PDB file of C-alpha atoms and ligand atoms in Angstrom:
ATOM      1  CA  MET A  13      96.267 102.439  84.425  1.00  0.00           C
ATOM      2  CA  LEU A  14      95.764 100.783  87.755  1.00  0.00           C
ATOM      3  CA  LEU A  15      92.329 100.346  89.314  1.00  0.00           C
ATOM      4  CA  TYR A  16      92.234  99.756  93.061  1.00  0.00           C
ATOM      5  CA  ASP A  17      89.316  97.401  93.038  1.00  0.00           C
ATOM      6  CA  PHE A  18      87.075  95.186  95.132  1.00  0.00           C
ATOM      7  CA  PRO A  19      85.283  92.616  92.948  1.00  0.00           C
ATOM      8  CA  GLU A  20      81.989  92.680  94.870  1.00  0.00           C
ATOM      9  CA  SER A  21      81.744  96.461  94.928  1.00  0.00           C
ATOM     10  CA  GLY A  22      79.044  98.009  92.773  1.00  0.00           C
ATOM     11  CA  ASN A  23      80.992 101.261  92.675  1.00  0.00           C
ATOM     12  CA  CYS A  24      84.061  99.448  91.292  1.00  0.00           C
ATOM     13  CA  PHE A  25      81.840  97.505  88.902  1.00  0.00           C
ATOM     14  CA  LYS A  26      80.636 100.748  87.299  1.00  0.00           C
ATOM     15  CA  VAL A  27      84.222 101.517  86.281  1.00  0.00           C
ATOM     16  CA  ARG A  28      84.908  97.962  85.083  1.00  0.00           C
ATOM     17  CA  LEU A  29      81.696  98.016  83.021  1.00  0.00           C
ATOM     18  CA  LEU A  30      82.440 101.321  81.283  1.00  0.00           C
ATOM     19  CA  PHE A  31      86.026 100.228  80.611  1.00  0.00           C
ATOM     20  CA  ALA A  32      84.726  96.967  79.119  1.00  0.00           C
ATOM     21  CA  HIS A  33      82.372  98.881  76.817  1.00  0.00           C
ATOM     22  CA  LEU A  34      85.173 101.189  75.742  1.00  0.00           C
ATOM     23  CA  GLY A  35      87.767  98.409  75.371  1.00  0.00           C
ATOM     24  CA  ILE A  36      90.073 100.182  77.824  1.00  0.00           C
ATOM     25  CA  GLU A  37      92.830  97.992  79.250  1.00  0.00           C
ATOM     26  CA  TYR A  38      94.043  98.416  82.810  1.00  0.00           C
ATOM     27  CA  ASP A  39      95.564  96.563  85.716  1.00  0.00           C
ATOM     28  CA  LYS A  40      93.750  95.816  88.946  1.00  0.00           C
ATOM     29  CA  GLN A  41      94.909  95.808  92.550  1.00  0.00           C
ATOM     30  CA  PHE A  42      92.616  94.097  95.034  1.00  0.00           C
ATOM     31  CA  VAL A  43      91.714  96.163  98.104  1.00  0.00           C
ATOM     32  CA  ASP A  44      89.503  94.823 100.869  1.00  0.00           C
ATOM     33  CA  PRO A  45      87.338  97.787 101.952  1.00  0.00           C
ATOM     34  CA  PHE A  46      86.941  96.199 105.374  1.00  0.00           C
ATOM     35  CA  ASP A  47      90.722  95.966 105.949  1.00  0.00           C
ATOM     36  CA  PHE A  48      91.725  99.341 107.415  1.00  0.00           C
ATOM     37  CA  GLY A  49      95.461  98.523 107.337  1.00  0.00           C
ATOM     38  CA  ALA A  50      95.369  97.590 103.655  1.00  0.00           C
ATOM     39  CA  LYS A  51      93.344 100.690 102.794  1.00  0.00           C
ATOM     40  CA  LYS A  52      95.853 102.924 104.582  1.00  0.00           C
ATOM     41  CA  GLU A  53      98.832 101.230 102.963  1.00  0.00           C
ATOM     42  CA  LEU A  54      97.440 101.015  99.416  1.00  0.00           C
ATOM     43  CA  LEU A  55      95.259 104.116  99.174  1.00  0.00           C
ATOM     44  CA  GLY A  56      96.817 106.410 101.769  1.00  0.00           C
ATOM     45  CA  ASP A  57      98.747 108.572  99.311  1.00  0.00           C
ATOM     46  CA  LEU A  58      96.165 108.362  96.538  1.00  0.00           C
ATOM     47  CA  ASN A  59      92.749 109.017  98.013  1.00  0.00           C
ATOM     48  CA  PRO A  60      92.261 110.820 101.326  1.00  0.00           C
ATOM     49  CA  VAL A  61      88.901 109.067 101.720  1.00  0.00           C
ATOM     50  CA  ARG A  62      90.595 105.632 101.314  1.00  0.00           C
ATOM     51  CA  ARG A  63      87.821 104.053  99.318  1.00  0.00           C
ATOM     52  CA  VAL A  64      87.608 102.008  96.162  1.00  0.00           C
ATOM     53  CA  PRO A  65      87.346 102.547  93.296  1.00  0.00           C
ATOM     54  CA  THR A  66      90.519 104.602  93.113  1.00  0.00           C
ATOM     55  CA  LEU A  67      92.151 104.816  89.717  1.00  0.00           C
ATOM     56  CA  VAL A  68      95.756 105.764  88.979  1.00  0.00           C
ATOM     57  CA  LEU A  69      96.087 107.213  85.501  1.00  0.00           C
ATOM     58  CA  ASP A  70      99.014 106.326  83.252  1.00  0.00           C
ATOM     59  CA  ASP A  71     100.757 109.567  84.238  1.00  0.00           C
ATOM     60  CA  GLY A  72     100.440 108.702  87.948  1.00  0.00           C
ATOM     61  CA  ARG A  73      97.592 111.052  88.854  1.00  0.00           C
ATOM     62  CA  PRO A  74      94.919 109.452  91.064  1.00  0.00           C
ATOM     63  CA  LEU A  75      91.170 109.785  90.505  1.00  0.00           C
ATOM     64  CA  ALA A  76      88.506 108.589  92.928  1.00  0.00           C
ATOM     65  CA  GLU A  77      84.687 108.528  93.145  1.00  0.00           C
ATOM     66  CA  SER A  78      83.071 106.091  90.745  1.00  0.00           C
ATOM     67  CA  ASN A  79      80.871 108.632  89.021  1.00  0.00           C
ATOM     68  CA  ALA A  80      83.758 111.076  88.549  1.00  0.00           C
ATOM     69  CA  ILE A  81      85.722 108.269  86.882  1.00  0.00           C
ATOM     70  CA  LEU A  82      82.723 107.428  84.674  1.00  0.00           C
ATOM     71  CA  THR A  83      82.294 111.059  83.680  1.00  0.00           C
ATOM     72  CA  SER A  84      85.957 111.490  82.832  1.00  0.00           C
ATOM     73  CA  PHE A  85      86.217 108.414  80.616  1.00  0.00           C
ATOM     74  CA  ALA A  86      82.801 108.816  79.001  1.00  0.00           C
ATOM     75  CA  GLU A  87      83.733 112.305  77.793  1.00  0.00           C
ATOM     76  CA  GLY A  88      83.740 112.355  73.994  1.00  0.00           C
ATOM     77  CA  THR A  89      82.019 108.953  73.732  1.00  0.00           C
ATOM     78  CA  ALA A  90      78.432 107.846  73.161  1.00  0.00           C
ATOM     79  CA  TYR A  91      78.099 107.243  76.920  1.00  0.00           C
ATOM     80  CA  LEU A  92      77.938 110.970  77.785  1.00  0.00           C
ATOM     81  CA  PRO A  93      75.851 113.246  75.562  1.00  0.00           C
ATOM     82  CA  GLU A  94      77.274 116.513  74.243  1.00  0.00           C
ATOM     83  CA  ASP A  95      73.992 118.398  74.430  1.00  0.00           C
ATOM     84  CA  ARG A  96      74.046 120.641  77.516  1.00  0.00           C
ATOM     85  CA  TYR A  97      70.601 119.673  78.803  1.00  0.00           C
ATOM     86  CA  ALA A  98      71.069 115.960  78.151  1.00  0.00           C
ATOM     87  CA  ARG A  99      74.445 116.054  79.965  1.00  0.00           C
ATOM     88  CA  ALA A 100      72.820 117.819  82.901  1.00  0.00           C
ATOM     89  CA  GLN A 101      70.176 115.090  82.992  1.00  0.00           C
ATOM     90  CA  VAL A 102      72.916 112.457  83.123  1.00  0.00           C
ATOM     91  CA  PHE A 103      74.474 114.356  86.043  1.00  0.00           C
ATOM     92  CA  GLN A 104      71.028 114.645  87.676  1.00  0.00           C
ATOM     93  CA  TRP A 105      70.802 110.839  87.780  1.00  0.00           C
ATOM     94  CA  LEU A 106      74.428 110.373  88.829  1.00  0.00           C
ATOM     95  CA  PHE A 107      73.826 112.663  91.805  1.00  0.00           C
ATOM     96  CA  PHE A 108      70.540 110.916  92.587  1.00  0.00           C
ATOM     97  CA  GLU A 109      72.371 107.596  92.524  1.00  0.00           C
ATOM     98  CA  GLN A 110      74.980 108.742  95.017  1.00  0.00           C
ATOM     99  CA  PHE A 111      72.638 110.531  97.420  1.00  0.00           C
ATOM    100  CA  SER A 112      69.393 108.560  97.352  1.00  0.00           C
ATOM    101  CA  HIS A 113      69.995 105.193  95.717  1.00  0.00           C
ATOM    102  CA  GLN A 114      73.473 103.782  96.313  1.00  0.00           C
ATOM    103  CA  PRO A 115      73.623 104.276 100.112  1.00  0.00           C
ATOM    104  CA  PRO A 116      70.595 102.162 101.097  1.00  0.00           C
ATOM    105  CA  MET A 117      71.283  99.655  98.303  1.00  0.00           C
ATOM    106  CA  ALA A 118      74.922  99.183  99.305  1.00  0.00           C
ATOM    107  CA  ILE A 119      74.259  99.079 103.047  1.00  0.00           C
ATOM    108  CA  THR A 120      71.516  96.455 102.788  1.00  0.00           C
ATOM    109  CA  ARG A 121      73.622  94.441 100.332  1.00  0.00           C
ATOM    110  CA  VAL A 122      76.593  94.350 102.715  1.00  0.00           C
ATOM    111  CA  TRP A 123      74.249  93.243 105.516  1.00  0.00           C
ATOM    112  CA  GLY A 124      72.669  90.601 103.281  1.00  0.00           C
ATOM    113  CA  ARG A 125      75.894  89.159 101.876  1.00  0.00           C
ATOM    114  CA  ALA A 126      77.532  89.021 105.299  1.00  0.00           C
ATOM    115  CA  GLN A 127      74.315  87.697 106.858  1.00  0.00           C
ATOM    116  CA  LEU A 128      74.655  90.229 109.636  1.00  0.00           C
ATOM    117  CA  ASP A 129      72.118  90.241 112.421  1.00  0.00           C
ATOM    118  CA  ILE A 130      70.803  93.768 111.989  1.00  0.00           C
ATOM    119  CA  PRO A 131      67.919  95.049 114.150  1.00  0.00           C
ATOM    120  CA  ALA A 132      64.640  94.793 112.209  1.00  0.00           C
ATOM    121  CA  GLU A 133      63.867  98.529 112.516  1.00  0.00           C
ATOM    122  CA  GLN A 134      67.248  99.498 111.121  1.00  0.00           C
ATOM    123  CA  ARG A 135      66.884  97.083 108.219  1.00  0.00           C
ATOM    124  CA  ALA A 136      63.329  98.266 107.511  1.00  0.00           C
ATOM    125  CA  GLU A 137      64.461 101.904 107.435  1.00  0.00           C
ATOM    126  CA  GLN A 138      67.155 101.202 104.835  1.00  0.00           C
ATOM    127  CA  LEU A 139      64.785  99.051 102.760  1.00  0.00           C
ATOM    128  CA  LYS A 140      62.268 101.900 102.843  1.00  0.00           C
ATOM    129  CA  LEU A 141      64.882 104.330 101.537  1.00  0.00           C
ATOM    130  CA  GLY A 142      65.909 101.852  98.859  1.00  0.00           C
ATOM    131  CA  ASN A 143      62.318 101.327  97.784  1.00  0.00           C
ATOM    132  CA  ASN A 144      61.780 105.086  97.585  1.00  0.00           C
ATOM    133  CA  ALA A 145      64.702 105.259  95.146  1.00  0.00           C
ATOM    134  CA  LEU A 146      63.514 102.242  93.148  1.00  0.00           C
ATOM    135  CA  ARG A 147      60.010 103.705  92.924  1.00  0.00           C
ATOM    136  CA  ALA A 148      61.388 106.987  91.557  1.00  0.00           C
ATOM    137  CA  LEU A 149      63.528 105.140  89.028  1.00  0.00           C
ATOM    138  CA  ASP A 150      60.575 102.986  87.986  1.00  0.00           C
ATOM    139  CA  ARG A 151      58.371 106.057  87.487  1.00  0.00           C
ATOM    140  CA  HIS A 152      61.049 107.690  85.364  1.00  0.00           C
ATOM    141  CA  LEU A 153      61.579 104.588  83.221  1.00  0.00           C
ATOM    142  CA  ASP A 154      57.879 104.326  82.371  1.00  0.00           C
ATOM    143  CA  GLY A 155      57.833 104.593  78.547  1.00  0.00           C
ATOM    144  CA  ARG A 156      61.603 105.042  78.333  1.00  0.00           C
ATOM    145  CA  GLU A 157      64.248 102.645  77.026  1.00  0.00           C
ATOM    146  CA  PHE A 158      67.101 104.203  78.974  1.00  0.00           C
ATOM    147  CA  ILE A 159      67.446 106.919  81.587  1.00  0.00           C
ATOM    148  CA  VAL A 160      68.336 109.885  79.385  1.00  0.00           C
ATOM    149  CA  ASP A 161      67.054 110.404  75.832  1.00  0.00           C
ATOM    150  CA  ASP A 162      66.438 106.674  75.356  1.00  0.00           C
ATOM    151  CA  THR A 163      70.186 106.260  74.847  1.00  0.00           C
ATOM    152  CA  TYR A 164      72.401 104.032  77.000  1.00  0.00           C
ATOM    153  CA  SER A 165      74.728 106.283  79.018  1.00  0.00           C
ATOM    154  CA  ILE A 166      76.777 106.390  82.212  1.00  0.00           C
ATOM    155  CA  ALA A 167      73.531 107.239  84.036  1.00  0.00           C
ATOM    156  CA  ASP A 168      72.368 103.710  83.196  1.00  0.00           C
ATOM    157  CA  ILE A 169      75.725 102.208  84.160  1.00  0.00           C
ATOM    158  CA  ALA A 170      75.739 103.996  87.534  1.00  0.00           C
ATOM    159  CA  LEU A 171      72.176 103.010  88.436  1.00  0.00           C
ATOM    160  CA  TYR A 172      72.473  99.477  87.100  1.00  0.00           C
ATOM    161  CA  ALA A 173      75.405  98.676  89.406  1.00  0.00           C
ATOM    162  CA  TYR A 174      73.469  98.394  92.660  1.00  0.00           C
ATOM    163  CA  THR A 175      69.976  97.874  91.204  1.00  0.00           C
ATOM    164  CA  HIS A 176      70.740  94.557  89.503  1.00  0.00           C
ATOM    165  CA  VAL A 177      72.006  93.082  92.783  1.00  0.00           C
ATOM    166  CA  ALA A 178      69.368  94.758  94.989  1.00  0.00           C
ATOM    167  CA  HIS A 179      67.871  91.365  95.888  1.00  0.00           C
ATOM    168  CA  GLU A 180      71.097  90.510  97.741  1.00  0.00           C
ATOM    169  CA  GLY A 181      70.111  93.176 100.264  1.00  0.00           C
ATOM    170  CA  GLY A 182      66.511  92.007 100.520  1.00  0.00           C
ATOM    171  CA  HIS A 183      64.946  94.360  97.971  1.00  0.00           C
ATOM    172  CA  ASP A 184      62.171  92.820  95.898  1.00  0.00           C
ATOM    173  CA  LEU A 185      62.140  94.133  92.319  1.00  0.00           C
ATOM    174  CA  ALA A 186      58.819  92.426  91.486  1.00  0.00           C
ATOM    175  CA  PRO A 187      56.757  95.654  91.825  1.00  0.00           C
ATOM    176  CA  TYR A 188      59.106  97.548  89.513  1.00  0.00           C
ATOM    177  CA  ALA A 189      58.339  96.225  86.029  1.00  0.00           C
ATOM    178  CA  ASN A 190      59.939  99.192  84.251  1.00  0.00           C
ATOM    179  CA  VAL A 191      63.136  98.724  86.248  1.00  0.00           C
ATOM    180  CA  ARG A 192      63.209  94.992  85.498  1.00  0.00           C
ATOM    181  CA  SER A 193      62.873  95.446  81.732  1.00  0.00           C
ATOM    182  CA  TRP A 194      65.492  98.231  81.796  1.00  0.00           C
ATOM    183  CA  LEU A 195      67.912  95.934  83.668  1.00  0.00           C
ATOM    184  CA  ALA A 196      67.536  93.395  80.858  1.00  0.00           C
ATOM    185  CA  ARG A 197      68.231  96.074  78.217  1.00  0.00           C
ATOM    186  CA  VAL A 198      71.368  97.177  80.065  1.00  0.00           C
ATOM    187  CA  ALA A 199      72.611  93.592  80.394  1.00  0.00           C
ATOM    188  CA  ALA A 200      72.061  93.095  76.649  1.00  0.00           C
ATOM    189  CA  GLN A 201      74.454  95.896  75.678  1.00  0.00           C
ATOM    190  CA  ALA A 202      77.541  94.921  73.680  1.00  0.00           C
ATOM    191  CA  ARG A 203      80.591  94.056  75.808  1.00  0.00           C
ATOM    192  CA  HIS A 204      78.550  93.872  78.982  1.00  0.00           C
ATOM    193  CA  VAL A 205      80.396  92.158  81.829  1.00  0.00           C
ATOM    194  CA  ALA A 206      79.138  90.645  85.060  1.00  0.00           C
ATOM    195  CA  ILE A 207      79.868  92.338  88.348  1.00  0.00           C
ATOM    196  CA  ASP A 208      82.708  89.976  89.256  1.00  0.00           C
ATOM    197  CA  ALA A 209      84.059  89.439  85.747  1.00  0.00           C
ATOM    198  CA  ARG A 210      87.206  90.778  84.125  1.00  0.00           C
ATOM    199  CA  PRO A 211      86.563  93.065  81.174  1.00  0.00           C
ATOM    200  CA  SER A 212      87.007  91.372  77.818  1.00  0.00           C
ATOM    201  CA  ALA A 213      88.346  93.039  74.664  1.00  0.00           C
TER     202      ALA A 213
HETATM  203  N1  LIG B 330      81.049 107.585  96.589  1.00  0.00           N
HETATM  204  C1  LIG B 330      82.065 106.587  96.415  1.00  0.00           C
HETATM  205  C2  LIG B 330      81.778 105.438  97.346  1.00  0.00           C
HETATM  206  C3  LIG B 330      82.920 104.431  97.342  1.00  0.00           C
HETATM  207  C4  LIG B 330      82.726 103.387  98.412  1.00  0.00           C
HETATM  208  O1  LIG B 330      81.890 103.543  99.331  1.00  0.00           O
HETATM  209  N2  LIG B 330      83.508 102.344  98.292  1.00  0.00           N
HETATM  210  C5  LIG B 330      83.444 101.293  99.286  1.00  0.00           C
HETATM  211  C6  LIG B 330      83.449  99.949  98.587  1.00  0.00           C
HETATM  212  S1  LIG B 330      81.985  99.831  97.577  1.00  0.00           S
HETATM  213  C7  LIG B 330      84.658 101.402 100.187  1.00  0.00           C
HETATM  214  O2  LIG B 330      85.763 101.527  99.733  1.00  0.00           O
HETATM  215  N3  LIG B 330      84.377 101.391 101.488  1.00  0.00           N
HETATM  216  C8  LIG B 330      85.404 101.479 102.491  1.00  0.00           C
HETATM  217  C9  LIG B 330      85.195 102.626 103.422  1.00  0.00           C
HETATM  218  O3  LIG B 330      84.167 103.323 103.331  1.00  0.00           O
HETATM  219  O4  LIG B 330      86.072 102.836 104.247  1.00  0.00           O
HETATM  220  C10 LIG B 330      82.111 106.128  94.961  1.00  0.00           C
HETATM  221  O5  LIG B 330      81.087 106.226  94.287  1.00  0.00           O
HETATM  222  O6  LIG B 330      83.172 105.692  94.491  1.00  0.00           O
END
């Protein structure tokens, strides 16, 4: 398989992390999400949205959206429960991640890493949205080891991706003790890889 990938991207990292856990081998093609020409050339025929991650399966079919890729490859593994309610809870957190958590986390992180001069009000608004999401996650993790049924799943992988680098966007995780201890449990999982690392067998 071929993963169209950007090393810094939390969305791409989710895929690399699950593949590392599962021991799945694949090739990578670097795509700069800020290079519109490269995105058109490399992703034009594969993903109408022209975003990474975009995965090309061994039979040539493309698959985009990080959480769709996670769901597909977690099927039949310990990372996606079979029980109908538990699965729905995993989806609940995947949808939360995409709608409420990832956008402010990713936006502030891009601003922070690029040291962009963003108006204070705009930055404060995104930090507020990010903190709302972190607060909800922290409340949920109170007394829980992992997000669903105390079992590490793709819900944890999806939410870990941008939470563990939230400080790069100016988010302070100090008030979120449950989140901080959960981050450590995720990082301690077998075959964990860092955000910019290649998966190891
Ligand atoms: N919902 C998508 C978001 C993907 C996304 O925003 N990817 C960024 C890099 S992290 C990208 O390719 N941005 C380029 C663009 O939006 O044109 C997912 O979860 O895969």
